[in-house]
């Protein structure tokens, strides 16, 4: 079985995207909610029943071919920092992190499939991929779903579909989402218009990391709102179409920035590099926004392309729990800011100042 | 006679201070106002009379031993950019820069003595020195004053002293001032208290560069308010005492910053270096404030001591007219910001990132 330290040491499979899409669409995620027929939802069941169900489900999940040598833990076995690390890696939900005995999480070897047992529902299956690959992510989840269905009986209603603890998941039980990096639309101040358009299509948009809808690091998550009335394929295809359109709008915005204000763009990017490579104290919010600009600039050619991957790893590494995990003692905010700055400076040593020669043709 | 280009090429003598004081007290300046007995003040005289008086005074000023091979020009001979450069070098006043025919300025070879003819008064004698050397600056001015008095008759009243166009200069006609760099007091938020204390002693304090009392680059000028009722020696000694006290307070504030928040100080200093060495657009205000921190850090040991001199030269070089002078065409604000950033990046290439090891003992 995979140990926590092994999981931590390796970047998740979805973090090391190398296809062209992943510069804008970082990840695609599919999540299915499933419940066992005849058993009360976790929130309504007695602890002893929850533990019993977890034990039986965990065995079946661990037996899945995909889960060979998996990371499998009851939540009560993990420290709160470890749980928080899993949240930051998008492997468990905040809700699951709040649980203890009677809830478990099983994560496959390359951290692209995670199955939460006794979260809000008995089973939450999640597949996460680098780039825009909703269909592929769904195919894996669907396969796993089918495999599990052979050994357990899911709560299913002919008319309503899959039954879930919360009615917002009723029907397909499917939530499809993608995480997008949209600095071009933010800097050009077109983001609100684009987001409003998406909302009108019945999709949900939210900033990731930040409170409420605030977006840090120019990162946004777009997902389906409704789980009823559309088939899985329809949900995924519709989301895919919208995301391709936003992707296109983002690339247009980037090109326009280059054409309309090349000097200002070079200044912004180069300053971000200067600050990140020289700060000795930096909070999460500021760091994310500068890393975002380096990430943008890498895709545009100011830095070597591989810098995108470094940015994605950094975004994870500087999150509070990942930082906290690097030491035994509880860190104060200012200690976190110090360590965060240290990690960033050290990681940036491998890249040079931006090459701004590419703006010459636009000046 | 010295040409404008020669003057521009060489930093003024007062800019290249190398004594220990000049890290806090950049310059000491003495100015005397004098008028010719029987002639109307420049503001009240006819143009033809002004020109006649200027011609005769200019001959006498150029004949002073100190003024050998001097820079001597009627204001109408200078372009507005050239005049502005002289203002930025503190060699002429803004008032004098606004004048043309009938007013002249004579500056000695190493730009430490400047004599304005037909500014507000017939003669304004100014001596400027690096560091805290009010007495030495006064001695030179006093000598020159004595030499001139042999060939012209100054307007003098037994009771009132020297007569001047504006009553605020009546008496000694002396204005003594020093320019101080007080980032420690600003960052530690003690500056207002110190400034209020100085104001209560009847001295004037103002920020330099900046509108009104706003201080850019943490630079402040302290000067005497009254020219009546005290002898020249008393004025200078009092100002000298106060400045030594402020100097001491500034050093205390710096030490306290180092002891109380070494990490924050290192962060501030290093970020300023990172921004200045990576910006492609920077306005005067932001640049001055970052250069100020580099200057502070150089005195504290984060950079080699000689960096102070580089900072002082930069502070001058990035002023609008100095920038404008570097090209023939009229620069837009954004072009100035581009050239300013270029000059700073190029000058900073000679210094490395700050050495922050010195904060270790305070952590």
XYZ file of C-alpha atoms in Angstrom:
726
model
C 0.000 0.000 0.000
C 1.227 3.473 -0.820
C 2.393 5.541 2.110
C 1.474 9.165 2.635
C 5.093 10.258 2.210
C 5.251 8.537 -1.176
C 2.094 10.295 -2.286
C 3.472 13.626 -1.133
C 6.813 13.138 -2.812
C 5.330 12.594 -6.243
C 3.367 15.195 -8.092
C -0.096 13.962 -8.984
C -0.456 12.607 -12.513
C -2.845 15.405 -13.383
C -0.277 18.029 -12.351
C 2.251 17.082 -14.972
C 0.316 17.818 -18.096
C 2.328 18.086 -21.233
C -0.234 18.471 -23.957
C -0.881 21.795 -25.652
C -4.286 22.250 -24.013
C -3.027 22.194 -20.477
C -1.588 25.704 -20.742
C -5.134 27.026 -20.438
C -7.165 24.048 -19.238
C -5.141 22.668 -16.356
C -7.384 19.794 -15.420
C -10.600 17.992 -16.222
C -12.446 16.323 -13.403
C -15.395 13.940 -13.246
C -17.079 12.996 -10.029
C -19.899 10.451 -9.518
C -22.044 10.201 -6.393
C -23.292 6.684 -5.549
C -25.116 5.158 -2.631
C -25.776 1.623 -1.499
C -29.329 0.498 -1.810
C -31.075 -0.060 1.529
C -28.391 1.608 3.673
C -29.038 5.037 5.232
C -26.938 7.909 3.860
C -23.766 8.495 5.942
C -25.226 11.600 7.593
C -28.156 9.590 8.907
C -26.502 6.290 9.829
C -25.190 5.145 13.205
C -21.442 5.150 13.641
C -21.246 1.372 13.969
C -23.173 0.914 10.712
C -20.993 3.488 8.995
C -17.842 1.669 10.039
C -19.251 -1.662 8.886
C -20.279 -0.302 5.509
C -16.948 1.473 5.088
C -15.045 -1.715 5.803
C -16.984 -3.685 3.246
C -16.841 -0.932 0.592
C -13.165 -0.276 1.183
C -12.353 -3.925 0.466
C -14.221 -3.766 -2.808
C -12.624 -0.476 -3.812
C -9.127 -1.719 -2.994
C -9.815 -4.779 -5.107
C -10.379 -2.669 -8.229
C -7.652 -3.236 -10.860
C -7.028 0.536 -10.948
C -6.352 0.531 -7.210
C -3.347 -1.757 -7.158
C -0.887 -0.562 -4.482
C -3.234 2.300 -3.778
C -3.122 4.876 -1.022
C -5.946 3.756 1.260
C -6.699 5.277 4.642
C -9.493 5.709 7.071
C -9.753 9.448 7.731
C -9.170 8.918 11.432
C -5.709 7.547 10.590
C -4.582 10.792 9.026
C -3.426 13.941 10.778
C -5.229 17.147 10.002
C -2.229 18.385 7.998
C -2.207 15.191 5.946
C -5.920 15.553 5.255
C -5.380 19.163 4.242
C -2.624 18.084 1.844
C -5.100 15.714 0.190
C -7.583 18.576 -0.130
C -4.957 20.807 -1.712
C -4.203 18.027 -4.181
C -7.923 17.814 -4.974
C -7.902 14.146 -3.907
C -10.502 14.554 -1.177
C -13.147 17.196 -0.513
C -13.105 19.631 2.402
C -16.152 17.757 3.723
C -14.291 14.448 3.734
C -11.305 16.074 5.463
C -13.601 17.014 8.337
C -14.494 13.368 8.917
C -12.726 10.731 10.959
C -13.604 7.201 11.936
C -16.051 5.494 9.533
C -14.891 7.392 6.446
C -12.070 6.361 4.144
C -10.317 7.490 0.979
C -8.600 5.334 -1.600
C -6.319 6.987 -4.175
C -4.688 5.186 -7.071
C -0.943 5.077 -7.564
C -0.627 8.044 -9.908
C -3.231 10.125 -8.086
C -5.694 10.379 -10.969
C -8.498 8.355 -9.405
C -9.763 8.842 -5.901
C -12.716 7.179 -4.230
C -14.138 8.656 -1.046
C -16.145 6.310 1.137
C -18.799 7.792 3.418
C -18.385 11.376 2.443
C -21.834 12.958 1.961
C -22.709 9.886 -0.094
C -21.529 6.327 0.421
C -19.260 6.597 -2.560
C -17.782 9.526 -4.371
C -15.735 8.461 -7.383
C -13.443 11.062 -8.843
C -11.168 11.004 -11.849
C -8.861 13.898 -12.637
C -6.787 14.434 -15.775
C -4.378 17.005 -17.055
C -5.682 19.169 -19.910
C -9.140 19.113 -21.448
C -10.061 15.418 -21.300
C -13.500 15.205 -19.769
C -14.471 12.270 -21.958
C -11.407 10.215 -21.002
C -11.898 11.044 -17.351
C -15.514 9.984 -17.627
C -14.597 6.749 -19.385
C -12.361 5.711 -16.504
C -14.968 6.624 -13.909
C -17.641 4.841 -15.854
C -15.525 1.704 -16.056
C -14.837 1.770 -12.324
C -18.518 2.472 -11.670
C -19.404 -0.611 -13.718
C -16.873 -2.749 -11.911
C -18.239 -1.720 -8.520
C -21.806 -2.286 -9.647
C -20.994 -5.947 -10.038
C -20.394 -6.364 -6.328
C -22.731 -3.794 -4.789
C -26.273 -2.689 -5.449
C -26.615 1.088 -5.990
C -29.643 3.038 -4.852
C -31.409 3.797 -8.143
C -34.870 4.981 -9.080
C -36.262 4.347 -12.580
C -37.598 7.869 -12.795
C -35.105 9.891 -10.739
C -31.952 7.985 -11.498
C -29.220 7.571 -8.874
C -30.348 8.612 -5.408
C -28.058 10.937 -3.471
C -27.913 12.468 0.000
C -28.307 15.940 -1.440
C -30.966 16.488 -4.143
C -28.571 18.666 -6.169
C -26.774 15.475 -7.183
C -29.834 13.420 -7.957
C -30.067 11.766 -11.380
C -26.690 11.165 -12.947
C -24.847 11.966 -9.734
C -22.309 13.461 -12.067
C -20.313 16.614 -11.620
C -17.963 17.443 -14.486
C -15.576 20.330 -14.108
C -12.462 21.863 -15.526
C -9.910 24.182 -14.000
C -8.898 27.013 -16.313
C -6.071 29.504 -16.181
C -7.447 32.760 -17.558
C -4.959 35.575 -16.898
C -5.494 37.046 -20.371
C -9.209 37.524 -19.784
C -8.578 38.902 -16.292
C -5.874 41.381 -17.326
C -7.870 42.550 -20.342
C -10.891 42.905 -18.056
C -13.077 40.659 -20.172
C -13.457 38.005 -17.501
C -16.774 39.183 -16.066
C -18.462 39.199 -19.426
C -17.212 35.691 -20.182
C -18.223 34.412 -16.755
C -21.704 35.903 -17.027
C -22.129 34.230 -20.384
C -21.185 30.891 -18.868
C -23.586 31.346 -15.966
C -26.399 32.032 -18.430
C -25.747 28.626 -19.985
C -26.570 27.053 -16.639
C -22.962 26.266 -15.768
C -21.277 27.223 -12.510
C -18.063 29.258 -12.354
C -15.985 29.894 -9.307
C -12.474 31.028 -8.496
C -10.373 28.349 -6.923
C -8.366 28.959 -3.741
C -9.956 32.300 -2.666
C -13.095 32.953 -0.660
C -16.365 32.915 -2.563
C -15.923 33.862 -6.160
C -12.613 35.677 -5.722
C -10.102 34.152 -8.087
C -6.510 33.751 -6.984
C -3.851 32.993 -9.526
C -6.402 33.699 -12.274
C -7.681 30.141 -11.842
C -11.347 29.341 -12.424
C -13.428 26.208 -12.179
C -16.309 25.680 -14.574
C -18.770 22.874 -13.881
C -22.272 21.651 -14.640
C -24.991 22.779 -12.254
C -27.719 20.282 -12.931
C -27.545 16.501 -12.738
C -31.089 15.845 -13.854
C -32.655 15.827 -17.307
C -29.504 15.351 -19.345
C -27.518 12.206 -19.987
C -23.900 11.947 -18.859
C -22.766 12.329 -22.470
C -24.839 15.450 -22.968
C -23.518 17.056 -19.785
C -19.933 16.356 -20.756
C -20.269 17.411 -24.373
C -21.955 20.671 -23.464
C -19.280 21.516 -20.896
C -16.566 20.542 -23.352
C -17.969 22.898 -26.006
C -18.168 25.822 -23.592
C -14.652 25.234 -22.322
C -13.248 25.112 -25.833
C -14.877 28.455 -26.475
C -13.439 30.010 -23.299
C -10.057 28.538 -24.199
C -10.281 30.286 -27.552
C -11.319 33.578 -25.924
C -8.376 33.351 -23.541
C -5.908 32.842 -26.390
C -7.415 35.823 -28.223
C -7.089 37.965 -25.113
C -3.429 36.956 -24.753
C -2.663 37.848 -28.354
C -4.412 41.176 -27.951
C -2.373 41.987 -24.842
C 0.771 41.322 -26.819
C -0.370 43.488 -29.705
C -1.900 46.344 -27.733
C 0.526 46.725 -24.837
C 3.624 44.591 -25.319
C 5.760 46.801 -23.081
C 3.250 46.698 -20.230
C 2.978 42.921 -20.553
C 6.763 42.470 -20.516
C 6.935 44.759 -17.486
C 4.260 42.811 -15.600
C 5.830 39.440 -16.346
C 9.360 40.521 -15.592
C 8.350 42.203 -12.336
C 6.583 39.026 -11.223
C 9.775 37.119 -11.872
C 11.821 39.776 -10.070
C 9.559 39.717 -7.027
C 9.269 35.928 -6.776
C 12.997 35.466 -7.136
C 13.777 38.103 -4.500
C 11.022 38.017 -1.875
C 11.845 36.740 1.604
C 8.243 36.883 2.826
C 5.269 36.213 0.582
C 1.679 35.262 1.302
C -0.264 32.713 -0.670
C -2.409 35.218 -2.524
C 0.448 37.352 -3.812
C 2.514 34.297 -4.708
C -0.316 32.715 -6.696
C -0.871 35.866 -8.699
C 2.805 36.221 -9.630
C 3.153 32.510 -10.422
C 0.096 32.901 -12.621
C 1.888 35.564 -14.649
C 5.004 33.423 -14.993
C 2.765 30.576 -16.150
C 1.092 32.841 -18.710
C 4.470 34.143 -19.866
C 5.826 30.609 -20.238
C 3.018 29.719 -22.591
C 3.623 32.937 -24.541
C 7.339 32.333 -24.975
C 8.956 34.607 -22.377
C 10.207 31.519 -20.536
C 10.939 27.978 -21.718
C 7.693 26.008 -22.153
C 8.586 23.514 -19.422
C 8.285 26.351 -16.897
C 4.503 25.775 -16.963
C 5.000 22.475 -15.193
C 7.217 24.092 -12.605
C 4.482 26.691 -12.001
C 1.839 24.000 -11.539
C 3.986 22.180 -9.033
C 4.748 25.439 -7.226
C 1.043 26.324 -6.992
C 0.602 23.106 -5.033
C 3.809 23.254 -3.012
C 3.123 26.679 -1.551
C -0.348 25.833 -0.252
C -0.561 26.015 3.566
C -0.756 22.290 4.315
C 1.969 21.355 1.854
C 4.146 23.966 3.542
C 3.126 22.875 6.998
C 3.965 19.307 6.139
C 7.580 20.258 5.478
C 8.128 20.767 9.200
C 7.075 19.151 12.469
C 6.139 22.236 14.425
C 3.029 24.306 13.850
C 3.907 27.237 11.619
C 2.794 30.798 12.195
C 1.562 32.837 9.230
C 4.866 34.683 9.031
C 6.837 31.425 9.178
C 4.693 30.097 6.329
C 5.399 33.274 4.360
C 9.121 32.799 4.953
C 9.169 29.143 3.905
C 6.938 29.874 0.921
C 9.350 32.576 -0.272
C 12.278 30.209 0.252
C 10.694 27.425 -1.802
C 9.819 29.814 -4.607
C 13.272 31.424 -4.729
C 14.924 28.054 -4.782
C 12.646 26.680 -7.518
C 13.092 29.787 -9.670
C 16.866 29.464 -9.654
C 16.526 27.053 -12.531
C 14.960 29.669 -14.812
C 16.500 32.850 -16.146
C 14.937 36.293 -16.359
C 12.283 36.437 -19.075
C 13.388 36.816 -22.651
C 11.362 39.788 -23.770
C 12.781 39.973 -27.277
C 9.553 38.539 -28.642
C 7.704 41.788 -27.980
C 9.948 43.653 -30.431
C 7.728 42.874 -33.396
C 4.764 44.449 -31.607
C 6.471 47.657 -30.495
C 33.722 78.659 -20.224
C 32.074 75.358 -19.292
C 29.509 74.044 -21.742
C 26.166 72.615 -20.735
C 27.110 69.149 -21.983
C 30.205 69.172 -19.768
C 28.117 70.118 -16.767
C 25.639 67.355 -17.548
C 28.309 64.715 -18.026
C 29.826 65.228 -14.609
C 27.986 64.557 -11.411
C 27.895 67.628 -9.220
C 30.569 67.753 -6.516
C 27.916 67.529 -3.843
C 26.526 64.297 -5.348
C 29.646 62.279 -4.770
C 29.863 62.400 -1.039
C 32.138 59.879 0.535
C 32.162 60.776 4.177
C 30.290 58.732 6.764
C 27.666 61.426 7.322
C 26.414 61.496 3.773
C 24.518 58.212 4.156
C 21.886 60.128 6.112
C 22.635 63.791 5.417
C 23.037 63.941 1.664
C 23.754 67.628 1.300
C 24.143 70.889 3.159
C 23.177 74.067 1.413
C 23.607 77.768 2.204
C 21.970 80.525 0.229
C 22.383 84.283 0.622
C 20.053 86.894 -0.870
C 21.698 90.225 -1.801
C 20.545 93.321 -3.645
C 22.321 96.291 -5.116
C 21.792 99.548 -3.311
C 19.766 102.078 -5.263
C 18.541 99.650 -7.971
C 14.915 98.459 -8.009
C 14.365 94.754 -7.243
C 14.211 92.613 -10.438
C 10.441 92.229 -10.193
C 10.004 96.014 -10.280
C 12.682 97.059 -12.744
C 12.365 97.733 -16.439
C 13.744 95.113 -18.756
C 16.465 97.376 -20.108
C 17.655 98.178 -16.591
C 17.552 94.498 -15.653
C 19.729 93.588 -18.606
C 22.176 96.371 -17.840
C 22.476 95.362 -14.191
C 22.785 91.684 -15.127
C 25.597 92.412 -17.526
C 27.558 94.352 -14.971
C 26.946 91.839 -12.166
C 27.731 88.874 -14.385
C 31.150 90.316 -15.187
C 31.907 90.683 -11.495
C 30.655 87.203 -10.662
C 32.656 85.611 -13.472
C 35.724 87.423 -12.196
C 35.526 85.677 -8.805
C 38.465 83.283 -8.239
C 35.953 80.480 -7.530
C 34.324 81.019 -10.901
C 37.284 80.217 -13.129
C 36.076 78.394 -16.275
C 32.574 78.578 -14.887
C 29.285 77.655 -16.499
C 27.738 81.075 -17.185
C 24.552 81.596 -19.136
C 21.769 84.073 -19.531
C 18.552 82.123 -18.956
C 17.286 83.041 -22.425
C 20.228 81.093 -23.898
C 19.079 77.823 -22.350
C 16.329 75.502 -23.563
C 13.561 74.657 -21.137
C 14.959 71.134 -20.739
C 18.408 72.495 -19.938
C 16.915 74.833 -17.359
C 14.985 71.943 -15.860
C 18.187 69.900 -15.626
C 19.761 72.731 -13.638
C 16.726 72.736 -11.332
C 16.993 68.978 -10.810
C 20.668 69.442 -9.930
C 19.646 72.108 -7.411
C 21.824 74.641 -9.251
C 19.014 77.075 -10.008
C 15.586 77.613 -8.468
C 12.288 76.892 -10.224
C 11.723 80.673 -10.195
C 14.957 81.315 -12.041
C 14.134 78.586 -14.578
C 10.975 80.493 -15.466
C 13.008 83.560 -16.434
C 14.654 84.453 -19.706
C 16.433 87.523 -20.941
C 17.864 89.725 -18.180
C 18.550 86.876 -15.768
C 21.717 84.773 -15.644
C 23.245 81.921 -13.700
C 26.912 81.266 -13.055
C 27.978 77.856 -11.709
C 31.504 76.950 -10.683
C 33.433 74.103 -12.238
C 32.550 71.394 -9.734
C 28.941 72.553 -9.324
C 29.198 73.410 -5.637
C 28.719 77.169 -5.974
C 26.013 78.788 -8.035
C 25.142 82.446 -8.306
C 21.793 83.470 -9.747
C 21.564 87.008 -11.095
C 18.149 88.686 -11.178
C 16.159 85.887 -9.647
C 13.785 87.355 -7.050
C 16.752 89.305 -5.719
C 19.631 90.799 -7.696
C 21.940 88.107 -6.383
C 21.319 84.709 -4.916
C 24.530 83.018 -3.813
C 24.313 79.306 -3.140
C 26.864 76.827 -1.907
C 26.096 73.135 -1.700
C 28.171 70.382 -0.095
C 27.935 66.678 0.358
C 27.247 65.503 3.911
C 26.609 67.680 6.958
C 28.897 70.646 6.337
C 26.820 73.747 6.829
C 29.712 75.660 8.355
C 32.046 74.933 5.445
C 29.342 75.807 2.947
C 28.764 79.071 4.784
C 32.461 79.881 4.906
C 32.700 79.674 1.121
C 29.560 81.769 0.614
C 30.762 84.300 3.137
C 34.101 84.597 1.374
C 32.427 85.096 -1.995
C 30.016 87.586 -0.427
C 32.982 89.564 0.909
C 34.728 89.513 -2.462
C 31.621 90.836 -4.226
C 31.070 93.491 -1.594
C 34.369 95.068 -2.632
C 33.031 95.899 -6.076
C 29.312 96.497 -5.454
C 27.334 98.230 -2.764
C 24.676 96.004 -1.165
C 21.332 97.353 0.012
C 21.727 97.277 3.791
C 19.865 98.857 6.676
C 21.572 99.307 10.060
C 18.482 98.073 11.878
C 16.971 95.561 9.449
C 20.121 94.145 7.883
C 20.230 93.139 4.219
C 17.165 94.286 2.276
C 15.433 91.704 0.116
C 12.563 91.603 -2.381
C 10.550 89.372 -0.080
C 10.407 90.285 3.644
C 10.859 86.616 4.618
C 14.509 86.946 3.648
C 15.149 90.268 5.345
C 18.049 90.483 7.779
C 20.732 87.930 7.145
C 19.241 86.942 3.757
C 20.434 83.496 4.733
C 18.704 80.211 4.148
C 20.559 77.166 5.470
C 19.211 73.739 4.650
C 20.125 70.078 4.590
C 18.691 67.190 2.632
C 18.199 64.062 4.721
C 17.467 60.479 3.805
C 15.166 59.127 6.504
C 13.771 55.738 5.406
C 14.235 54.281 8.901
C 12.002 56.911 10.472
C 9.441 56.563 7.671
C 9.254 52.754 7.775
C 9.097 52.684 11.566
C 6.376 55.350 11.360
C 8.208 57.761 13.633
C 8.671 60.387 10.975
C 5.640 62.543 11.823
C 6.643 62.843 15.438
C 10.171 63.839 14.493
C 8.944 66.322 11.887
C 6.496 67.914 14.303
C 9.291 68.316 16.834
C 11.408 70.089 14.227
C 8.549 72.381 13.227
C 8.111 73.377 16.881
C 11.720 74.537 16.925
C 10.817 77.061 14.215
C 12.498 75.103 11.423
C 10.825 74.160 8.146
C 10.593 70.583 6.891
C 9.454 69.480 3.486
C 9.669 66.415 1.289
C 11.755 66.906 -1.807
C 10.488 65.905 -5.270
C 6.748 65.475 -4.562
C 3.938 67.943 -4.245
C 3.583 69.866 -1.007
C 4.925 67.909 1.928
C 4.709 64.467 0.353
C 8.112 62.860 0.543
C 9.368 60.738 -2.317
C 12.365 58.528 -1.831
C 12.175 59.239 1.922
C 14.069 62.477 1.289
C 13.420 65.523 3.460
C 14.756 69.037 3.531
C 15.149 70.851 6.815
C 15.837 74.585 6.806
C 15.655 77.716 8.927
C 12.448 79.734 8.716
C 13.521 83.083 10.055
C 16.284 85.320 8.831
C 15.846 88.041 11.432
C 16.954 88.218 15.059
C 19.713 85.644 14.920
C 23.228 85.898 13.571
C 24.375 83.711 10.685
C 26.427 81.629 13.116
C 23.469 81.112 15.426
C 21.203 80.036 12.567
C 23.733 77.533 11.289
C 24.681 76.139 14.679
C 21.060 75.636 15.665
C 20.244 73.860 12.415
C 23.390 71.759 12.723
C 22.410 70.627 16.234
C 18.905 69.644 15.151
C 20.158 67.738 12.122
C 22.671 65.807 14.217
C 19.812 64.811 16.462
C 17.620 63.665 13.552
C 20.612 61.803 12.123
C 20.933 59.992 15.430
C 17.196 59.195 15.513
C 17.387 57.811 11.996
C 20.287 55.505 12.902
C 18.356 54.305 15.944
C 15.298 53.607 13.811
C 17.413 51.600 11.371
C 18.938 49.532 14.140
C 15.511 48.917 15.611
C 14.154 47.745 12.243
C 16.999 45.291 12.044
C 16.393 44.022 15.555
C 12.588 43.952 15.508
C 11.848 42.723 11.996
C 14.989 41.583 10.226
C 13.073 39.282 7.876
C 10.645 42.010 6.836
C 13.524 44.397 6.239
C 15.423 41.865 4.125
C 12.226 41.177 2.193
C 11.600 44.876 1.530
C 15.150 45.548 0.413
C 15.430 42.462 -1.733
C 12.066 43.095 -3.401
C 13.120 46.634 -4.253
C 16.228 45.229 -5.885
C 14.151 42.582 -7.693
C 11.687 45.145 -9.008
C 14.265 47.719 -10.081
C 16.369 45.122 -11.850
C 13.349 43.655 -13.673
C 10.907 46.484 -14.407
C 10.415 47.598 -17.999
C 8.179 50.532 -17.089
C 8.590 52.544 -13.916
C 7.435 55.981 -12.901
C 9.540 58.443 -10.987
C 7.706 58.020 -7.700
C 7.984 54.242 -7.545
C 11.595 54.309 -8.706
C 12.612 56.841 -6.056
C 11.052 54.797 -3.294
C 12.815 51.594 -4.334
C 16.138 53.367 -4.871
C 15.692 54.802 -1.406
C 15.491 51.289 0.042
C 18.591 50.191 -1.868
C 20.363 53.270 -0.536
C 19.288 52.428 3.010
C 20.347 48.823 2.543
C 23.734 49.851 1.203
C 24.448 51.838 4.329
C 23.298 48.893 6.467
C 25.530 46.379 4.722
C 23.167 44.509 2.389
C 25.049 45.960 -0.578
C 28.614 47.247 -0.949
C 28.963 50.738 0.562
C 29.770 52.342 -2.794
C 26.216 51.532 -3.913
C 25.108 54.675 -2.043
C 26.865 56.798 -4.625
C 25.249 54.862 -7.452
C 21.853 55.493 -5.829
C 22.522 59.222 -5.556
C 23.495 59.414 -9.198
C 20.443 57.380 -10.193
C 18.113 59.644 -8.219
C 19.328 62.475 -10.425
C 19.525 60.564 -13.709
C 15.916 59.398 -13.608
C 14.432 62.852 -13.068
C 12.248 63.960 -16.011
C 14.560 66.592 -17.515
C 17.674 64.451 -17.174
C 15.769 61.692 -18.993
C 14.389 64.083 -21.552
C 17.859 65.412 -22.223
C 19.007 61.947 -23.270
C 16.964 62.234 -26.470
C 16.050 64.894 -29.013
C 12.364 64.221 -29.334
C 9.792 65.113 -26.729
C 9.077 62.059 -24.582
C 5.640 60.875 -23.538
C 5.129 59.736 -19.936
C 5.223 56.097 -21.006
C 8.421 56.645 -23.000
C 9.974 58.267 -19.941
C 8.893 55.276 -17.847
C 10.513 52.946 -20.385
C 13.811 54.850 -20.531
C 13.862 55.256 -16.755
C 13.464 51.493 -16.307
C 16.200 50.891 -18.881
C 18.674 53.202 -17.148
C 17.971 51.631 -13.771
C 18.286 48.041 -15.021
C 21.530 48.833 -16.740
C 23.004 50.625 -13.701
C 21.973 47.819 -11.342
C 23.793 45.211 -13.405
C 26.942 46.142 -11.554
C 25.489 45.092 -8.194
C 24.460 41.660 -7.051
C 21.322 40.673 -5.143
C 21.508 41.807 -1.524
C 23.534 39.793 0.913
C 21.025 39.184 3.681
C 23.297 37.039 5.842
C 23.727 39.948 8.208
C 20.182 39.533 9.515
C 21.000 36.058 10.845
C 22.185 37.378 14.184
C 18.824 39.094 14.698
C 16.562 36.169 13.789
